DNA sequence: ATAGGGTTAG
């Protein structure tokens, strides 16, 4: 869909694939404001004895001291003349304060009053239950109403939409249309949110978009930002952009939805560009903006730009809330500056579970195993309840830090917190045992798992076999992975490397052939480095960079120096090249080496070089960069998919254990 | 009486 405004109006061209809204095109004649449904076949006598009434006195007691109920007492005592508006006001208060039980009581009291058919009140009731998260109550209230208007339907749609039940929200829409009720901007804002949250297949972005146009709601700002957000959540950034460009009036929310869309799509650079564009257009960044932008910076490791945005936030006088603080912390951690991450963590007034988890993750990824464990113990001392992610962080830290007994201990500790280990936790334990060389124990652990092992579980064992050069077990693990997930290139490469380093080139070639036959493709390796607010990206064996000749000359120079210092190229890490000389040639142009040479050419002497990589670092690059850090006297930080490597003085923070 | 945008792991 290139042009959004050219969507056909549904009344003239009836789409053939109307699944979600089969009757959308037949309802434009009537513009009913409220619809009375036929009386339900329920014995009226049932109503006064409904559970709500029976609970009344009980609830009353527990809320006696509460303010709103005092008003009900006054009504009961005859000293206050009730009006429908009084009840609605009371209910509004309960909704704001999320006092479900108090609201129930007002509801019950209201039903005994002479206003019991007031539509506004009943609509508010649906809103009360929805906002309190009690969708079943909202639905019951809705079902019991005989007179419903558009607001009634919208309130319930909103309830489902806000409580993460998009499917139900979407199915209500055609039913509403069928009754001749005309949706408005409120209705569409909620519907679009639901549509954005629906799984592909359940939703119908284009149809609901067409309906917005049909009912003249497309120029509403709320509808507009929901619309662009909906497209963004389905990964359709081109459409989202088009919607954004065509908005009659933009506001912070529309900008935020756009930026968040790019940030989620791992398109950090565009998200950042849009952020500065937003400033230029005169819009104030909000908490939403900053958290999206910081997570965008985190994903591409843009430390310098992240610092700029941080400064921008401080200048604008924004308070550091947990929500923004967490993304800021994560940005610093993921951009390689664990010290700054820690500073943000210390400075947070209120730390929630995400703050703790982010800090733990940061520590773990930087290889500070013991520190992670200490932090976790501090968290426990303070009585913060850990969750599944917390344990995943801690177990990962133990695994990366070689803390085997600690890892086992914390795995057992999950039970104490009434947390059932999920498959990810099992993966981490296999990784923990495997890394430590306890391959038999790892296998035994897998065999004893109470749940079905997934490809990731066997993959962890395979990785360990690669590390400890165990070809037989590696082959076995790889076969299990191939059965469960035949399309992942990673395990193929691992097995290839296992055979290659054992000198079993025939077997290696077989793996290679297998990959070719099944069409499994290795993700192209790339590295990037941020210099003066610009992110430079390098793909292996790609010559397109304008400075490429200088870069290669630089690497050759470095290569000579580190070889003098004892670096021996490890050609086992190259896939598919036959003769050794060629293998070494290819090895020189691994993207992290190119990025490093580029950074050495362009960064001031002494500055720390920070390189990001989209896959795990290879052993040869790891060894080469260790030598570079010594020979050139540089601090070099490399972030790969798993963790950080801080190179300095010829060694790495991972202790060659990664 | 009813509405839209943000975080942590693997």
XYZ file of C-alpha atoms (C1' of nucleotides) in Angstrom:
668
model
C 0.000 0.000 0.000
C 1.775 3.079 -1.235
C -0.867 5.730 -0.900
C -3.010 5.619 2.183
C -5.574 8.093 0.979
C -6.428 5.972 -1.990
C -8.040 3.258 0.063
C -11.369 2.493 -1.526
C -14.418 3.605 0.427
C -16.023 0.442 1.695
C -19.570 1.321 0.756
C -18.764 1.511 -2.935
C -16.222 -1.277 -3.255
C -16.868 -4.080 -0.919
C -13.624 -5.873 -0.091
C -13.870 -9.580 -0.444
C -11.778 -10.512 2.552
C -13.913 -8.980 5.260
C -13.239 -11.299 8.115
C -13.161 -9.099 11.156
C -15.826 -6.653 10.149
C -18.078 -8.556 7.810
C -20.866 -6.037 7.998
C -18.937 -2.836 7.906
C -20.330 -1.692 4.591
C -23.995 -2.125 5.329
C -24.381 0.331 8.159
C -24.403 3.883 7.180
C -28.081 4.561 6.793
C -28.980 4.847 10.454
C -27.353 7.144 12.931
C -28.913 5.881 16.074
C -27.800 7.458 19.333
C -29.002 4.724 21.638
C -30.429 1.329 20.964
C -32.891 -0.594 23.043
C -32.475 -4.295 22.806
C -35.331 -6.709 23.358
C -35.877 -7.516 26.990
C -33.739 -10.474 27.992
C -35.639 -13.546 29.079
C -34.602 -13.139 32.688
C -36.889 -13.244 35.659
C -36.882 -9.754 37.061
C -37.098 -11.117 40.575
C -33.573 -12.382 40.184
C -32.106 -8.974 40.118
C -32.406 -7.703 43.689
C -30.834 -10.860 45.015
C -27.813 -10.637 42.720
C -24.431 -11.136 44.407
C -23.725 -7.432 44.330
C -26.606 -6.726 46.668
C -25.782 -9.580 48.993
C -22.252 -8.325 49.421
C -23.429 -4.850 50.114
C -23.457 -4.916 53.888
C -20.218 -6.801 54.117
C -18.447 -4.358 51.855
C -20.050 -1.495 53.645
C -18.428 -2.448 56.903
C -14.939 -2.572 55.502
C -15.257 0.809 53.868
C -17.114 2.581 56.600
C -14.373 5.076 57.184
C -13.997 5.947 53.515
C -15.147 9.291 52.275
C -17.451 8.364 49.401
C -19.446 5.957 51.473
C -20.286 8.682 53.870
C -22.383 10.179 51.090
C -24.279 6.898 50.746
C -24.900 6.927 54.485
C -26.324 10.407 54.228
C -28.655 9.241 51.468
C -29.728 6.257 53.557
C -30.359 8.478 56.551
C -32.578 10.664 54.418
C -30.479 13.707 55.003
C -29.319 13.981 51.399
C -31.559 14.061 48.382
C -29.892 11.777 45.814
C -29.510 12.754 42.178
C -28.131 10.767 39.275
C -25.229 13.209 39.123
C -24.219 12.455 42.716
C -23.928 8.765 41.942
C -21.932 9.469 38.793
C -19.584 11.733 40.736
C -19.044 9.094 43.376
C -18.292 6.544 40.737
C -15.839 8.843 39.016
C -13.946 9.199 42.265
C -13.842 5.423 42.743
C -12.564 5.023 39.193
C -9.821 7.573 39.693
C -8.691 5.998 42.939
C -9.165 2.485 41.533
C -11.354 1.525 44.465
C -13.157 -1.435 43.032
C -15.070 -2.555 46.083
C -16.201 0.893 46.990
C -17.372 1.286 43.415
C -19.316 -1.945 43.651
C -21.096 -0.557 46.646
C -22.036 2.647 44.871
C -23.241 0.482 41.994
C -25.411 -1.598 44.280
C -26.819 1.425 46.040
C -27.582 3.078 42.755
C -29.568 0.087 41.547
C -31.955 0.558 44.456
C -32.491 4.207 43.564
C -35.082 5.670 41.270
C -32.400 6.568 38.735
C -31.479 3.000 38.139
C -31.964 3.312 34.380
C -29.677 6.314 33.925
C -27.524 5.618 30.884
C -24.628 7.880 31.894
C -24.286 6.073 35.179
C -24.263 2.642 33.579
C -21.637 3.783 31.112
C -19.525 4.963 34.010
C -19.966 1.588 35.643
C -18.386 -0.115 32.651
C -15.567 2.356 32.823
C -15.088 1.747 36.552
C -14.773 -2.000 36.194
C -12.541 -1.691 33.133
C -10.169 0.751 34.776
C -9.961 -1.511 37.812
C -9.056 -4.387 35.524
C -12.201 -6.335 36.331
C -13.329 -7.062 32.800
C -15.790 -9.765 33.786
C -17.716 -7.272 35.892
C -17.619 -4.768 33.055
C -18.962 -7.381 30.692
C -21.741 -8.375 33.087
C -22.767 -4.773 33.564
C -22.728 -4.341 29.801
C -24.794 -7.460 29.183
C -27.392 -6.431 31.719
C -27.959 -3.052 30.126
C -30.930 -3.014 27.832
C -30.376 0.499 26.535
C -26.898 1.024 25.153
C -25.480 3.883 23.182
C -22.227 4.364 21.318
C -20.448 5.340 24.527
C -21.518 2.084 26.153
C -19.921 0.081 23.371
C -16.886 2.310 23.229
C -16.344 1.999 26.965
C -16.287 -1.782 26.758
C -14.080 -1.780 23.659
C -11.710 0.527 25.532
C -11.822 -1.785 28.528
C -10.725 -4.779 26.499
C -8.183 -2.744 24.595
C -6.559 -1.301 27.702
C -6.551 -4.623 29.487
C -4.647 -6.356 26.744
C -7.540 -8.325 25.283
C -7.433 -7.021 21.730
C -9.382 -9.835 20.131
C -12.462 -9.205 22.211
C -12.274 -5.483 21.558
C -12.149 -6.104 17.839
C -15.073 -8.511 17.737
C -17.319 -5.984 19.467
C -16.912 -3.492 16.655
C -18.975 -5.173 13.929
C -21.667 -5.957 16.473
C -21.849 -2.301 17.362
C -22.092 -1.311 13.731
C -24.806 -3.848 13.167
C -26.962 -1.995 15.683
C -26.561 1.172 13.675
C -24.387 2.942 16.214
C -21.908 5.385 14.781
C -18.370 5.119 16.180
C -16.419 8.265 16.957
C -12.778 9.145 17.525
C -12.817 7.579 20.990
C -14.018 4.312 19.533
C -11.339 4.290 16.857
C -8.530 5.268 19.187
C -9.266 2.166 21.257
C -9.901 -0.081 18.292
C -6.635 0.903 16.672
C -4.752 0.254 19.871
C -6.344 -3.193 19.986
C -5.466 -3.755 16.372
C -1.860 -2.827 17.055
C -1.683 -5.344 19.890
C -3.425 -8.143 17.984
C -1.344 -10.939 16.556
C -0.967 -10.786 12.787
C -3.941 -12.568 11.318
C -6.324 -11.484 14.059
C -6.118 -7.914 13.001
C -6.990 -6.061 9.882
C -5.074 -2.811 9.782
C -6.256 -1.675 6.389
C -9.902 -2.342 7.047
C -9.997 -0.477 10.282
C -8.075 2.353 8.693
C -10.683 2.471 5.953
C -13.402 2.599 8.587
C -11.706 5.606 10.210
C -11.871 7.428 6.918
C -15.429 6.293 6.342
C -16.599 7.787 9.606
C -14.604 10.969 9.148
C -12.293 10.317 12.067
C -8.938 10.267 10.301
C -8.078 13.860 11.124
C -8.555 13.377 14.866
C -5.101 13.607 16.540
C -5.859 10.723 18.844
C -6.964 8.564 15.959
C -3.946 9.694 13.955
C -1.368 8.683 16.516
C -3.127 5.397 17.239
C -3.194 4.741 13.529
C 0.496 5.325 13.059
C 1.261 3.368 16.192
C -0.799 0.463 14.892
C 1.185 0.319 11.659
C 4.447 0.700 13.567
C 3.613 -2.220 15.844
C 3.061 -4.402 12.819
C 6.466 -3.372 11.523
C 4.982 -1.314 8.710
C 7.105 1.773 9.202
C 6.510 3.102 5.687
C 2.787 3.255 6.312
C 3.328 4.684 9.791
C 5.458 7.413 8.259
C 2.848 8.222 5.650
C 0.182 8.546 8.314
C 2.499 10.785 10.300
C 3.295 13.028 7.353
C -0.362 13.471 6.589
C -1.492 14.339 10.110
C -3.284 17.688 10.092
C -1.879 18.505 13.482
C 0.964 16.674 15.144
C 1.593 16.647 18.855
C 4.063 15.050 21.268
C 2.164 11.795 21.214
C 2.314 11.407 17.464
C 6.036 12.146 17.533
C 6.542 9.698 20.366
C 4.652 6.953 18.582
C 6.814 7.457 15.514
C 10.096 7.485 17.444
C 9.076 4.466 19.508
C 8.224 2.666 16.299
C 11.713 3.142 14.931
C 13.306 2.308 18.266
C 11.383 -0.987 18.434
C 12.333 -1.895 14.884
C 15.994 -1.750 15.872
C 16.285 1.305 13.720
C 18.078 3.380 16.280
C 19.635 5.824 13.864
C 16.324 6.870 12.377
C 14.785 7.086 15.840
C 17.553 9.481 16.828
C 17.172 11.489 13.663
C 13.467 11.830 14.309
C 14.181 12.916 17.864
C 16.289 15.859 16.718
C 13.712 16.591 14.048
C 11.074 16.720 16.765
C 13.141 19.297 18.673
C 13.578 21.336 15.529
C 9.830 21.341 14.971
C 9.374 22.904 18.392
C 7.909 19.994 20.347
C 8.950 19.285 23.909
C 10.318 15.829 24.505
C 8.394 13.950 27.194
C 9.233 10.960 29.365
C 7.927 8.766 26.598
C 10.267 10.390 24.103
C 13.327 10.052 26.281
C 12.742 6.440 27.146
C 12.339 5.526 23.477
C 15.395 7.502 22.471
C 17.569 6.030 25.206
C 16.580 2.528 24.244
C 17.334 3.411 20.622
C 20.805 4.555 21.704
C 21.198 1.377 23.731
C 20.427 -0.841 20.771
C 23.067 0.749 18.557
C 25.440 1.543 21.414
C 25.502 5.224 20.570
C 27.166 6.475 23.739
C 28.065 9.966 22.518
C 24.628 10.726 21.162
C 23.071 9.185 24.240
C 25.060 11.591 26.385
C 23.822 14.482 24.286
C 20.247 13.415 24.760
C 20.846 12.941 28.476
C 22.229 16.489 28.694
C 19.243 17.697 26.747
C 16.946 16.067 29.246
C 18.747 17.606 32.216
C 18.608 21.035 30.583
C 14.902 20.730 29.990
C 14.438 20.181 33.728
C 12.881 16.726 33.482
C 12.890 14.731 36.668
C 14.549 11.353 36.531
C 11.733 8.886 37.058
C 12.300 5.142 37.258
C 10.847 4.593 33.823
C 13.203 6.970 32.049
C 16.033 6.235 34.465
C 15.856 2.553 33.622
C 16.303 3.183 29.918
C 19.076 5.679 30.645
C 20.841 3.152 32.834
C 20.436 0.505 30.182
C 21.745 2.909 27.540
C 24.952 3.519 29.482
C 25.402 -0.162 30.244
C 24.805 -1.280 26.671
C 27.028 1.452 25.264
C 29.914 0.185 27.317
C 29.960 2.647 30.187
C 29.024 0.513 33.174
C 30.271 3.207 35.576
C 27.767 5.738 34.285
C 25.067 3.094 34.430
C 25.885 2.555 38.081
C 25.756 6.303 38.727
C 22.262 6.504 37.277
C 21.232 3.513 39.360
C 22.536 5.110 42.569
C 20.780 8.349 41.737
C 17.334 6.873 41.178
C 14.908 7.920 43.916
C 12.719 4.931 43.409
C 14.007 1.698 41.968
C 11.545 -0.772 40.582
C 12.178 -4.340 39.513
C 13.220 -3.209 36.047
C 15.881 -0.908 37.535
C 17.361 -3.821 39.451
C 17.178 -6.183 36.513
C 18.773 -3.662 34.179
C 21.620 -3.030 36.593
C 22.128 -6.761 37.121
C 22.116 -7.324 33.369
C 24.635 -4.535 32.883
C 26.982 -6.039 35.467
C 26.569 -9.509 34.024
C 27.221 -8.413 30.449
C 30.348 -6.607 31.500
C 31.630 -9.800 33.040
C 31.403 -8.647 36.646
C 30.098 -11.941 37.959
C 30.843 -11.453 41.641
C 29.529 -7.901 41.611
C 26.282 -9.111 40.065
C 25.882 -11.661 42.820
C 26.572 -8.988 45.470
C 24.020 -6.682 43.930
C 21.474 -9.472 43.908
C 22.139 -10.200 47.565
C 21.682 -6.520 48.348
C 18.399 -6.604 46.507
C 17.263 -9.554 48.608
C 18.331 -7.861 51.813
C 16.198 -4.879 50.891
C 13.265 -7.232 50.433
C 12.768 -6.578 46.715
C 10.880 -9.472 45.150
C 12.883 -10.874 42.205
C 11.136 -12.143 39.098
C 12.016 -14.543 36.285
C 14.180 -12.010 34.521
C 16.113 -11.293 37.707
C 17.114 -14.915 37.991
C 17.997 -15.072 34.349
C 20.378 -12.135 34.869
C 21.949 -13.674 37.939
C 22.340 -17.096 36.353
C 23.858 -15.544 33.247
C 26.321 -13.658 35.431
C 27.305 -16.887 37.178
C 27.689 -18.635 33.864
C 29.861 -15.907 32.341
C 31.878 -15.590 35.516
C 32.487 -19.312 35.955
C 30.605 -19.315 39.277
C 29.265 -22.849 39.025
C 28.225 -23.575 42.592
C 26.689 -20.120 42.985
C 24.696 -20.698 39.814
C 23.337 -23.989 41.079
C 22.476 -22.363 44.381
C 20.509 -19.545 42.757
C 18.701 -21.942 40.464
C 17.475 -23.766 43.568
C 16.619 -20.464 45.206
C 13.951 -19.787 42.600
C 11.698 -22.243 44.387
C 11.930 -20.214 47.573
C 10.538 -17.261 45.693
C 7.808 -19.464 44.240
C 9.170 -18.981 40.731
C 8.948 -21.931 38.376
C 12.109 -22.130 36.225
C 11.294 -21.522 32.571
C 13.123 -23.035 29.646
C 15.464 -20.012 29.487
C 16.665 -20.775 33.003
C 17.462 -24.329 31.988
C 19.382 -22.993 29.008
C 21.471 -20.854 31.308
C 22.310 -23.756 33.592
C 23.362 -25.900 30.639
C 25.512 -22.988 29.563
C 26.927 -22.625 33.065
C 27.906 -26.280 33.344
C 29.058 -26.484 29.741
C 31.314 -23.454 29.884
C 32.919 -24.835 32.995
C 33.758 -27.965 31.044
C 31.282 -30.151 32.905
C 29.842 -31.479 29.674
C 28.603 -34.769 31.138
C 26.788 -32.996 33.917
C 25.259 -30.630 31.389
C 23.950 -33.557 29.361
C 22.634 -35.248 32.472
C 20.917 -32.017 33.453
C 19.189 -31.859 30.075
C 18.030 -35.448 30.377
C 16.542 -34.715 33.783
C 14.667 -31.621 32.710
C 10.981 -31.692 33.684
C 10.076 -29.873 30.465
C 10.856 -30.640 26.854
C 14.307 -29.288 25.903
C 14.165 -26.721 23.111
C 16.684 -25.959 20.387
C 18.201 -23.309 22.641
C 18.938 -25.913 25.344
C 20.820 -28.164 22.929
C 22.384 -25.089 21.370
C 23.912 -24.167 24.716
C 25.442 -27.632 24.975
C 26.689 -27.354 21.410
C 28.357 -24.047 22.220
C 30.073 -25.644 25.182
C 31.285 -28.495 22.984
C 32.760 -25.940 20.612
C 34.538 -24.287 23.490
C 35.917 -27.537 24.874
C 36.481 -29.152 21.499
C 34.286 -32.175 22.046
C 33.338 -33.256 18.538
C 31.276 -36.345 19.419
C 28.940 -34.747 21.944
C 28.886 -31.667 19.738
C 27.619 -33.714 16.822
C 24.911 -35.230 19.013
C 23.807 -31.834 20.340
C 23.869 -30.331 16.858
C 21.630 -33.082 15.533
C 19.076 -32.329 18.260
C 19.208 -28.641 17.339
C 18.771 -29.354 13.647
C 15.690 -31.452 14.408
C 14.095 -28.719 16.447
C 15.178 -25.668 14.505
C 16.663 -26.531 11.112
C 16.859 -22.955 9.859
C 19.232 -21.380 12.341
C 22.660 -20.814 10.852
C 24.400 -20.438 14.224
C 24.461 -24.140 15.179
C 25.677 -25.105 11.708
C 28.570 -22.703 12.007
C 29.379 -24.018 15.469
C 29.477 -27.613 14.296
C 31.535 -26.616 11.288
C 34.009 -24.947 13.591
C 34.146 -27.964 15.891
C 35.117 -30.163 12.946
C 37.469 -27.563 11.520
C 39.423 -27.176 14.724
C 39.691 -30.956 14.998
C 41.096 -30.996 11.476
C 38.119 -33.072 10.308
C 37.717 -31.199 7.059
C 35.543 -33.869 5.417
C 32.964 -33.620 8.163
C 33.227 -29.860 8.061
C 32.554 -29.893 4.339
C 29.476 -32.053 4.961
C 28.068 -29.410 7.283
C 28.841 -26.815 4.695
C 26.975 -28.807 2.056
C 24.053 -29.308 4.399
C 23.782 -25.569 4.836
C 23.822 -25.017 1.111
C 21.207 -27.678 0.458
C 18.775 -26.506 3.104
C 19.335 -22.869 2.204
C 20.443 -21.919 5.705
C 22.182 -18.582 5.514
C 24.614 -17.104 7.946
C 23.676 -13.622 8.991
C 26.227 -11.244 7.486
C 28.584 -10.205 10.229
C 28.844 -6.518 10.787
C 30.500 -4.160 13.217
C 29.967 -0.501 13.836
C 31.700 2.253 15.656
C 30.564 5.720 16.661
C 32.889 8.591 15.818
C 31.897 12.200 16.324
C 28.197 11.441 16.497
C 28.271 9.371 13.376
C 27.828 5.631 13.334
C 30.066 3.884 10.793
C 29.109 0.378 9.832
C 31.348 -2.298 8.361
C 30.297 -5.565 6.827
C 32.922 -8.278 6.369
C 34.710 -8.095 3.015
C 32.817 -4.980 2.030
C 34.951 -2.395 0.257
C 32.422 0.375 -0.052
C 33.713 2.653 2.702
C 35.436 5.750 1.211
C 38.474 5.249 3.436
C 38.737 1.526 2.767
C 42.253 1.622 1.279
C 43.675 3.528 4.208
C 41.826 1.188 6.552
C 43.350 -1.893 4.960
C 46.829 -0.342 5.007
C 46.306 0.463 8.657
C 45.308 -3.090 9.453
C 48.309 -4.494 7.599
C 50.533 -2.269 9.711
C 48.830 -3.411 12.900
C 48.909 -7.005 11.759
C 52.682 -6.828 11.354
C 53.133 -5.317 14.795
C 50.982 -7.805 16.654
C 52.583 -10.725 14.887
C 55.920 -9.512 16.182
C 54.334 -9.456 19.610
C 53.323 -13.080 19.289
C 49.896 -13.068 17.610
C 49.246 -16.206 15.624
C 46.191 -16.124 13.342
C 43.718 -18.852 14.210
C 42.255 -19.922 10.908
C 39.755 -22.331 12.407
C 37.290 -19.539 12.732
C 36.787 -19.076 9.039
C 33.942 -20.778 7.361
C 34.340 -22.376 3.960
C 37.782 -21.335 2.721
C 40.039 -24.098 1.629
C 43.606 -23.089 1.531
C 45.292 -21.634 4.536
C 46.675 -18.541 2.934
C 43.322 -17.505 1.640
C 41.805 -18.261 5.003
C 44.172 -15.860 6.611
C 43.428 -13.219 4.006
C 39.717 -13.412 4.778
C 40.384 -13.368 8.454
C 42.031 -9.971 8.160
C 38.819 -8.464 6.993
C 36.513 -9.617 9.729
C 34.352 -6.609 10.341
C 35.551 -5.921 13.881
C 39.119 -5.671 12.652
C 38.094 -3.257 9.922
C 36.132 -1.211 12.437
C 39.114 -1.211 14.779
C 41.519 -0.055 12.073
C 39.060 2.654 11.115
C 38.718 3.811 14.715
C 42.493 3.868 15.169
C 42.760 6.064 12.092
C 40.058 8.482 13.119
C 40.000 8.714 16.887
C 42.259 10.919 18.986
C 45.161 9.090 20.652
C 44.289 7.633 24.007
C 40.509 7.685 23.505
C 38.713 4.450 24.348
C 37.532 2.657 21.235
C 34.067 1.127 21.426
C 33.034 -1.366 18.789
C 29.682 -3.057 18.431
C 29.123 -6.355 16.694
C 25.925 -8.109 15.612
C 27.147 -11.648 16.297
C 29.472 -13.275 18.756
C 33.131 -12.351 18.431
C 35.366 -14.948 16.867
C 38.344 -16.327 18.736
C 40.855 -14.997 16.270
C 39.581 -11.440 16.491
C 39.524 -11.787 20.257
C 43.168 -12.777 20.278
C 44.161 -10.099 17.745
C 42.431 -7.314 19.655
C 44.074 -8.402 22.891
C 47.431 -7.893 21.203
C 46.366 -4.568 19.732
C 45.384 -3.279 23.158
C 48.909 -3.981 24.342
C 50.923 -2.956 21.292
C 48.999 0.251 20.672
C 48.365 0.971 24.349
C 44.606 1.365 23.829
C 41.496 0.642 25.804
C 39.167 -1.205 23.456
C 35.621 -2.222 24.321
C 33.775 -4.644 22.090
C 30.094 -5.395 22.537
C 28.905 -8.577 20.870
C 25.516 -10.250 21.114
C 26.294 -11.794 24.458
C 28.422 -9.462 26.443
C 31.193 -6.898 26.617
C 34.889 -7.449 26.187
C 37.097 -4.794 27.757
C 40.557 -5.121 26.250
C 43.451 -3.493 27.991
C 47.173 -4.166 28.243
C 46.965 -7.412 26.325
C 44.144 -9.077 28.231
C 40.359 -9.110 28.191
C 37.851 -8.652 30.999
C 36.190 -11.909 29.993
C 39.351 -13.790 30.951
C 39.060 -15.648 27.634
C 35.983 -17.289 29.046
C 33.018 -16.253 26.977
C -19.916 8.890 30.525
C -15.820 6.895 26.389
C -9.391 7.905 23.565
C -3.455 7.588 21.655
C 2.756 7.129 22.934
C 7.729 4.414 26.928
C 11.754 0.072 30.187
C 14.714 -5.089 31.809
C 16.380 -11.329 29.535
C 17.406 -14.897 25.640
